Amino acid sequence: MKKGLYIVATPIGNLGDISPRAIETLKQVDVIACEDTRISKKLLSLLGVGLNKEFITLHDHNEEVHAEELIKKIQEENKSVALISDAGSPLISDPGYKLIRRCRQENIYITVLPGCCALICALQLAGLPTNKFMFCGFIPNKDKGRAEAFEEIKKLKATTVFYETASRILKTLEVVKKIFGDREIAVAREISKIYEECLNGTAAGLIAHFEEHTPKGEMVLMISPAPEEEKTGIDLEEELRQRLQNKSVKTAVKELSEETGISKKEVYQIALRIKDEE
């Protein structure tokens, strides 16, 4: 097997979702870089992959040090390394970024073996717009952090996707209700497993559901894009006319773009037309 780094996606629930190519690669590599060796060894055993290879942990607290160790094994010991996460595609809210950066700097061979990714599967289930979406990772576990994260994306013209835990979903939905009101949201859980489900509705509706049905499993929270009326909420042209009386075009355009979520280019074109009329 060619020396280098192999980024291998693992199942997020159903073992049958891993590709034959991924299994063959895991059998052949010399080293497995993973978050938790106990979880990875159990997975590989279930997949029929032998454990007679070296395992190296790679997580947020040791990635820089262990990345150098893995690079040394590839460059000096001519070994092949597979990077896996506990479930799903590596690097998606999981360690690996620093390792990939270092490997690219060293011109080390890197390839990716595609597979399961919870955020993509959730978007496919939810029926929310997918032409534009933004993945925001795990939701902060502090009340202030949650509120700030949601306020930041409130006017975003795209579906936003978060990972959340069952133990925190009710508290998170309370904040969603306060900030997004009746905006359509969806929660997908247990993807590819027996109790897979995707629930759509308002935050209030989903709170009622989870108060009656104890939330379980790993969850993906999706929030639909800001509706048109939320993006503007003002007479843009009239507001521009007022501001241009005592502000420069650049300042007025910047302020209104940030306040409404409308692109600077669009606001600027209106500002130019107003100036031409004058």
mmCIF file of C-alpha atoms in Angstrom:
data_model
loop_
_atom_site.group_PDB
_atom_site.id
_atom_site.type_symbol
_atom_site.label_atom_id
_atom_site.label_comp_id
_atom_site.label_asym_id
_atom_site.label_seq_id
_atom_site.Cartn_x
_atom_site.Cartn_y
_atom_site.Cartn_z
ATOM 1 C CA MET A 1 0.000 0.000 0.000
ATOM 2 C CA LYS A 2 1.241 3.485 -0.879
ATOM 3 C CA LYS A 3 2.583 5.384 2.119
ATOM 4 C CA GLY A 4 0.531 8.397 3.095
ATOM 5 C CA LEU A 5 -2.643 9.435 4.858
ATOM 6 C CA TYR A 6 -6.051 7.888 4.121
ATOM 7 C CA ILE A 7 -9.096 9.795 5.422
ATOM 8 C CA VAL A 8 -11.715 7.100 5.964
ATOM 9 C CA ALA A 9 -15.394 7.672 6.779
ATOM 10 C CA THR A 10 -16.984 5.196 9.181
ATOM 11 C CA PRO A 11 -20.684 4.376 9.767
ATOM 12 C CA ILE A 12 -22.809 6.706 11.891
ATOM 13 C CA GLY A 13 -25.076 3.862 12.945
ATOM 14 C CA ASN A 14 -25.702 1.077 10.461
ATOM 15 C CA LEU A 15 -22.533 -0.952 9.872
ATOM 16 C CA GLY A 16 -23.700 -1.769 6.357
ATOM 17 C CA ASP A 17 -23.081 1.829 5.289
ATOM 18 C CA ILE A 18 -19.296 1.510 5.145
ATOM 19 C CA SER A 19 -17.880 0.944 1.663
ATOM 20 C CA PRO A 20 -15.923 -2.164 0.621
ATOM 21 C CA ARG A 21 -13.053 0.157 -0.339
ATOM 22 C CA ALA A 22 -12.977 1.623 3.169
ATOM 23 C CA ILE A 23 -12.891 -1.822 4.772
ATOM 24 C CA GLU A 24 -10.092 -2.955 2.472
ATOM 25 C CA THR A 25 -8.098 0.187 3.246
ATOM 26 C CA LEU A 26 -8.510 -0.293 7.004
ATOM 27 C CA LYS A 27 -7.260 -3.846 6.624
ATOM 28 C CA GLN A 28 -4.148 -2.794 4.724
ATOM 29 C CA VAL A 29 -2.926 0.334 6.541
ATOM 30 C CA ASP A 30 -0.161 0.108 9.121
ATOM 31 C CA VAL A 31 -1.523 2.694 11.560
ATOM 32 C CA ILE A 32 -5.002 3.798 12.648
ATOM 33 C CA ALA A 33 -5.324 7.353 13.971
ATOM 34 C CA CYS A 34 -8.552 7.670 15.944
ATOM 35 C CA GLU A 35 -10.286 9.587 18.721
ATOM 36 C CA ASP A 36 -10.859 6.649 21.082
ATOM 37 C CA THR A 37 -9.000 3.378 20.589
ATOM 38 C CA ARG A 38 -11.659 1.410 22.492
ATOM 39 C CA ILE A 39 -14.453 2.555 20.189
ATOM 40 C CA SER A 40 -12.337 2.108 17.066
ATOM 41 C CA LYS A 41 -11.150 -1.378 17.969
ATOM 42 C CA LYS A 42 -14.717 -2.472 18.660
ATOM 43 C CA LEU A 43 -15.828 -1.062 15.298
ATOM 44 C CA LEU A 44 -12.992 -2.721 13.396
ATOM 45 C CA SER A 45 -13.717 -6.046 15.059
ATOM 46 C CA LEU A 46 -17.361 -5.832 13.989
ATOM 47 C CA LEU A 47 -16.217 -5.038 10.437
ATOM 48 C CA GLY A 48 -13.857 -8.003 10.366
ATOM 49 C CA VAL A 49 -10.732 -5.846 10.289
ATOM 50 C CA GLY A 50 -7.800 -7.315 12.206
ATOM 51 C CA LEU A 51 -6.361 -5.404 15.135
ATOM 52 C CA ASN A 52 -2.736 -6.364 14.443
ATOM 53 C CA LYS A 53 -1.752 -2.804 13.664
ATOM 54 C CA GLU A 54 -0.718 0.299 15.569
ATOM 55 C CA PHE A 55 -3.350 2.608 17.043
ATOM 56 C CA ILE A 56 -2.643 6.257 17.873
ATOM 57 C CA THR A 57 -5.151 8.566 19.540
ATOM 58 C CA LEU A 58 -5.819 11.925 17.921
ATOM 59 C CA HIS A 59 -8.013 14.417 19.741
ATOM 60 C CA ASP A 60 -8.178 18.129 20.497
ATOM 61 C CA HIS A 61 -5.671 17.961 23.351
ATOM 62 C CA ASN A 62 -2.892 16.042 21.594
ATOM 63 C CA GLU A 63 -3.372 16.654 17.876
ATOM 64 C CA GLU A 64 -0.327 18.866 17.340
ATOM 65 C CA VAL A 65 2.058 16.434 19.054
ATOM 66 C CA HIS A 66 0.596 13.287 17.544
ATOM 67 C CA ALA A 67 0.361 14.871 14.092
ATOM 68 C CA GLU A 68 4.151 15.159 14.100
ATOM 69 C CA GLU A 69 4.435 11.546 15.229
ATOM 70 C CA LEU A 70 2.196 10.374 12.391
ATOM 71 C CA ILE A 71 4.131 12.412 9.830
ATOM 72 C CA LYS A 72 7.334 10.808 11.028
ATOM 73 C CA LYS A 73 5.841 7.352 10.607
ATOM 74 C CA ILE A 74 4.831 8.179 7.040
ATOM 75 C CA GLN A 75 8.036 9.916 5.974
ATOM 76 C CA GLU A 76 10.708 8.001 7.860
ATOM 77 C CA GLU A 77 9.108 4.599 8.375
ATOM 78 C CA ASN A 78 7.252 4.470 5.018
ATOM 79 C CA LYS A 79 3.971 3.621 6.724
ATOM 80 C CA SER A 80 0.373 4.121 5.659
ATOM 81 C CA VAL A 81 -2.010 5.815 8.111
ATOM 82 C CA ALA A 82 -5.808 5.797 8.193
ATOM 83 C CA LEU A 83 -7.558 8.676 9.952
ATOM 84 C CA ILE A 84 -10.997 7.768 11.287
ATOM 85 C CA SER A 85 -13.460 9.313 13.722
ATOM 86 C CA ASP A 86 -15.699 7.511 16.189
ATOM 87 C CA ALA A 87 -18.533 7.822 13.671
ATOM 88 C CA GLY A 88 -18.943 9.524 10.318
ATOM 89 C CA SER A 89 -16.543 11.598 8.260
ATOM 90 C CA PRO A 90 -13.310 12.762 9.933
ATOM 91 C CA LEU A 91 -12.745 16.501 10.459
ATOM 92 C CA ILE A 92 -16.473 17.373 10.515
ATOM 93 C CA SER A 93 -16.611 18.698 14.105
ATOM 94 C CA ASP A 94 -13.883 16.156 14.805
ATOM 95 C CA PRO A 95 -10.077 16.300 15.058
ATOM 96 C CA GLY A 96 -7.850 16.098 11.995
ATOM 97 C CA TYR A 97 -7.545 19.634 10.640
ATOM 98 C CA LYS A 98 -4.063 20.213 12.042
ATOM 99 C CA LEU A 99 -2.854 16.837 10.802
ATOM 100 C CA ILE A 100 -4.088 17.524 7.270
ATOM 101 C CA ARG A 101 -2.464 20.964 7.260
ATOM 102 C CA ARG A 102 0.883 19.518 8.318
ATOM 103 C CA CYS A 103 0.699 16.701 5.787
ATOM 104 C CA ARG A 104 0.024 19.173 2.989
ATOM 105 C CA GLN A 105 2.928 21.318 4.099
ATOM 106 C CA GLU A 106 5.167 18.233 3.910
ATOM 107 C CA ASN A 107 3.747 17.199 0.497
ATOM 108 C CA ILE A 108 2.579 13.890 1.929
ATOM 109 C CA TYR A 109 0.174 11.830 -0.155
ATOM 110 C CA ILE A 110 -3.429 12.292 1.097
ATOM 111 C CA THR A 111 -6.607 10.717 -0.188
ATOM 112 C CA VAL A 112 -10.175 10.559 1.066
ATOM 113 C CA LEU A 113 -12.566 7.617 1.098
ATOM 114 C CA PRO A 114 -16.084 9.133 1.096
ATOM 115 C CA GLY A 115 -18.865 7.909 3.324
ATOM 116 C CA CYS A 116 -21.437 8.823 5.941
ATOM 117 C CA CYS A 117 -21.771 12.350 7.301
ATOM 118 C CA ALA A 118 -24.568 13.143 9.743
ATOM 119 C CA LEU A 119 -25.084 16.729 8.625
ATOM 120 C CA ILE A 120 -25.588 15.745 4.966
ATOM 121 C CA CYS A 121 -27.917 12.871 5.864
ATOM 122 C CA ALA A 122 -29.947 15.184 8.103
ATOM 123 C CA LEU A 123 -30.326 17.784 5.353
ATOM 124 C CA GLN A 124 -31.506 15.086 2.974
ATOM 125 C CA LEU A 125 -34.171 13.998 5.467
ATOM 126 C CA ALA A 126 -35.428 17.407 6.571
ATOM 127 C CA GLY A 127 -36.934 18.886 3.430
ATOM 128 C CA LEU A 128 -35.473 22.322 4.205
ATOM 129 C CA PRO A 129 -33.708 24.341 1.473
ATOM 130 C CA THR A 130 -30.354 22.812 0.533
ATOM 131 C CA ASN A 131 -29.227 25.170 -2.235
ATOM 132 C CA LYS A 132 -27.383 27.085 0.494
ATOM 133 C CA PHE A 133 -26.544 25.802 3.958
ATOM 134 C CA MET A 134 -24.077 26.578 6.711
ATOM 135 C CA PHE A 135 -22.740 24.025 9.185
ATOM 136 C CA CYS A 136 -21.999 25.511 12.610
ATOM 137 C CA GLY A 137 -20.838 22.424 14.516
ATOM 138 C CA PHE A 138 -21.847 21.787 18.123
ATOM 139 C CA ILE A 139 -24.035 24.335 19.887
ATOM 140 C CA PRO A 140 -22.339 26.097 22.839
ATOM 141 C CA ASN A 141 -23.431 24.598 26.150
ATOM 142 C CA LYS A 142 -23.673 27.921 28.002
ATOM 143 C CA ASP A 143 -26.885 29.977 27.827
ATOM 144 C CA LYS A 144 -25.080 33.109 26.677
ATOM 145 C CA GLY A 145 -23.126 31.212 24.038
ATOM 146 C CA ARG A 146 -26.284 29.609 22.665
ATOM 147 C CA ALA A 147 -28.069 32.924 22.360
ATOM 148 C CA GLU A 148 -25.082 34.601 20.702
ATOM 149 C CA ALA A 149 -24.671 31.742 18.208
ATOM 150 C CA PHE A 150 -28.323 31.963 17.161
ATOM 151 C CA GLU A 151 -28.405 35.766 16.992
ATOM 152 C CA GLU A 152 -25.381 35.635 14.697
ATOM 153 C CA ILE A 153 -27.168 33.513 12.098
ATOM 154 C CA LYS A 154 -30.708 34.865 12.552
ATOM 155 C CA LYS A 155 -30.700 36.777 9.248
ATOM 156 C CA LEU A 156 -28.672 34.255 7.269
ATOM 157 C CA LYS A 157 -30.052 33.459 3.822
ATOM 158 C CA ALA A 158 -29.297 29.761 4.208
ATOM 159 C CA THR A 159 -30.348 26.715 6.194
ATOM 160 C CA THR A 160 -28.147 26.444 9.268
ATOM 161 C CA VAL A 161 -27.132 23.092 10.739
ATOM 162 C CA PHE A 162 -25.952 22.307 14.264
ATOM 163 C CA TYR A 163 -25.053 19.168 16.193
ATOM 164 C CA GLU A 164 -26.682 18.805 19.603
ATOM 165 C CA THR A 165 -27.000 16.222 22.368
ATOM 166 C CA ALA A 166 -30.255 14.727 23.639
ATOM 167 C CA SER A 167 -29.590 16.011 27.155
ATOM 168 C CA ARG A 168 -29.467 19.634 25.969
ATOM 169 C CA ILE A 169 -32.015 19.710 23.149
ATOM 170 C CA LEU A 170 -34.914 21.060 25.232
ATOM 171 C CA LYS A 171 -32.852 23.906 26.635
ATOM 172 C CA THR A 172 -31.605 24.689 23.131
ATOM 173 C CA LEU A 173 -35.114 24.662 21.650
ATOM 174 C CA GLU A 174 -36.248 27.176 24.282
ATOM 175 C CA VAL A 175 -33.591 29.593 23.012
ATOM 176 C CA VAL A 176 -34.536 28.836 19.398
ATOM 177 C CA LYS A 177 -38.180 29.661 20.206
ATOM 178 C CA LYS A 178 -37.198 32.976 21.739
ATOM 179 C CA ILE A 179 -34.962 34.060 18.849
ATOM 180 C CA PHE A 180 -36.615 32.469 15.795
ATOM 181 C CA GLY A 181 -40.259 32.410 16.847
ATOM 182 C CA ASP A 182 -42.332 30.334 14.425
ATOM 183 C CA ARG A 183 -39.507 29.764 11.926
ATOM 184 C CA GLU A 184 -39.569 26.196 10.577
ATOM 185 C CA ILE A 185 -36.912 23.986 12.098
ATOM 186 C CA ALA A 186 -36.130 20.277 11.991
ATOM 187 C CA VAL A 187 -34.445 17.829 14.337
ATOM 188 C CA ALA A 188 -33.044 14.571 12.982
ATOM 189 C CA ARG A 189 -31.863 11.859 15.340
ATOM 190 C CA GLU A 190 -30.575 8.290 15.318
ATOM 191 C CA ILE A 191 -29.813 8.535 11.592
ATOM 192 C CA SER A 192 -29.450 5.126 9.902
ATOM 193 C CA LYS A 193 -30.490 3.342 13.114
ATOM 194 C CA ILE A 194 -33.712 1.517 14.042
ATOM 195 C CA TYR A 195 -35.361 4.557 15.653
ATOM 196 C CA GLU A 196 -34.331 7.088 13.033
ATOM 197 C CA GLU A 197 -36.683 10.044 12.794
ATOM 198 C CA CYS A 198 -36.752 13.601 11.496
ATOM 199 C CA LEU A 199 -39.221 16.012 13.088
ATOM 200 C CA ASN A 200 -40.245 19.275 11.408
ATOM 201 C CA GLY A 201 -42.177 22.169 12.922
ATOM 202 C CA THR A 202 -41.699 25.179 15.159
ATOM 203 C CA ALA A 203 -39.506 25.209 18.225
ATOM 204 C CA ALA A 204 -42.635 25.287 20.398
ATOM 205 C CA GLY A 205 -44.013 22.213 18.656
ATOM 206 C CA LEU A 206 -40.785 20.259 19.030
ATOM 207 C CA ILE A 207 -40.514 21.254 22.699
ATOM 208 C CA ALA A 208 -43.969 19.792 23.263
ATOM 209 C CA HIS A 209 -42.935 16.599 21.475
ATOM 210 C CA PHE A 210 -39.758 16.095 23.487
ATOM 211 C CA GLU A 211 -41.536 16.860 26.746
ATOM 212 C CA GLU A 212 -43.791 13.884 26.005
ATOM 213 C CA HIS A 213 -41.115 11.687 24.417
ATOM 214 C CA THR A 214 -37.777 11.614 26.217
ATOM 215 C CA PRO A 215 -35.115 12.794 23.738
ATOM 216 C CA LYS A 216 -32.513 10.153 22.951
ATOM 217 C CA GLY A 217 -29.582 9.722 20.602
ATOM 218 C CA GLU A 218 -27.305 12.048 18.676
ATOM 219 C CA MET A 219 -29.200 14.949 17.121
ATOM 220 C CA VAL A 220 -28.891 17.362 14.224
ATOM 221 C CA LEU A 221 -30.763 20.671 14.532
ATOM 222 C CA MET A 222 -31.608 22.543 11.322
ATOM 223 C CA ILE A 223 -33.063 26.052 11.072
ATOM 224 C CA SER A 224 -34.646 27.263 7.840
ATOM 225 C CA PRO A 225 -33.391 30.448 6.120
ATOM 226 C CA ALA A 226 -34.635 33.856 7.197
ATOM 227 C CA PRO A 227 -37.924 34.697 5.446
ATOM 228 C CA GLU A 228 -38.048 37.718 3.175
ATOM 229 C CA GLU A 229 -39.808 39.946 5.653
ATOM 230 C CA GLU A 230 -37.163 39.203 8.279
ATOM 231 C CA LYS A 231 -34.368 40.168 5.941
ATOM 232 C CA THR A 232 -35.617 43.692 5.387
ATOM 233 C CA GLY A 233 -38.416 44.740 7.723
ATOM 234 C CA ILE A 234 -37.918 48.371 6.577
ATOM 235 C CA ASP A 235 -38.411 50.544 3.517
ATOM 236 C CA LEU A 236 -34.850 50.199 2.288
ATOM 237 C CA GLU A 237 -34.916 53.096 -0.153
ATOM 238 C CA GLU A 238 -36.475 55.509 2.328
ATOM 239 C CA GLU A 239 -34.038 54.438 5.036
ATOM 240 C CA LEU A 240 -31.124 55.014 2.667
ATOM 241 C CA ARG A 241 -32.400 58.497 1.764
ATOM 242 C CA GLN A 242 -32.546 59.417 5.454
ATOM 243 C CA ARG A 243 -29.039 58.159 6.208
ATOM 244 C CA LEU A 244 -27.446 59.678 3.118
ATOM 245 C CA GLN A 245 -28.387 63.120 4.399
ATOM 246 C CA ASN A 246 -25.651 62.968 7.024
ATOM 247 C CA LYS A 247 -23.561 59.894 6.169
ATOM 248 C CA SER A 248 -21.315 58.813 3.355
ATOM 249 C CA VAL A 249 -22.523 56.228 0.828
ATOM 250 C CA LYS A 250 -19.990 53.718 2.132
ATOM 251 C CA THR A 251 -21.118 54.082 5.752
ATOM 252 C CA ALA A 252 -24.850 54.035 4.967
ATOM 253 C CA VAL A 253 -24.509 50.979 2.737
ATOM 254 C CA LYS A 254 -22.403 49.104 5.289
ATOM 255 C CA GLU A 255 -24.851 49.800 8.130
ATOM 256 C CA LEU A 256 -27.959 48.777 6.208
ATOM 257 C CA SER A 257 -26.341 45.671 4.778
ATOM 258 C CA GLU A 258 -25.378 44.475 8.259
ATOM 259 C CA GLU A 259 -28.790 45.337 9.730
ATOM 260 C CA THR A 260 -30.916 43.731 7.007
ATOM 261 C CA GLY A 261 -28.742 40.896 5.725
ATOM 262 C CA ILE A 262 -29.058 42.250 2.176
ATOM 263 C CA SER A 263 -25.829 42.196 0.182
ATOM 264 C CA LYS A 264 -23.737 45.364 0.085
ATOM 265 C CA LYS A 265 -23.832 45.257 -3.729
ATOM 266 C CA GLU A 266 -27.628 45.409 -3.787
ATOM 267 C CA VAL A 267 -27.816 48.246 -1.235
ATOM 268 C CA TYR A 268 -25.027 50.114 -3.031
ATOM 269 C CA GLN A 269 -26.931 50.040 -6.343
ATOM 270 C CA ILE A 270 -29.944 51.659 -4.662
ATOM 271 C CA ALA A 271 -27.690 54.253 -3.023
ATOM 272 C CA LEU A 272 -26.153 55.154 -6.396
ATOM 273 C CA ARG A 273 -29.578 55.570 -7.954
ATOM 274 C CA ILE A 274 -30.595 57.919 -5.124
ATOM 275 C CA LYS A 275 -27.422 59.970 -5.591
ATOM 276 C CA ASP A 276 -27.984 60.166 -9.356
ATOM 277 C CA GLU A 277 -31.506 61.485 -8.787
ATOM 278 C CA GLU A 278 -30.135 64.213 -6.562
#
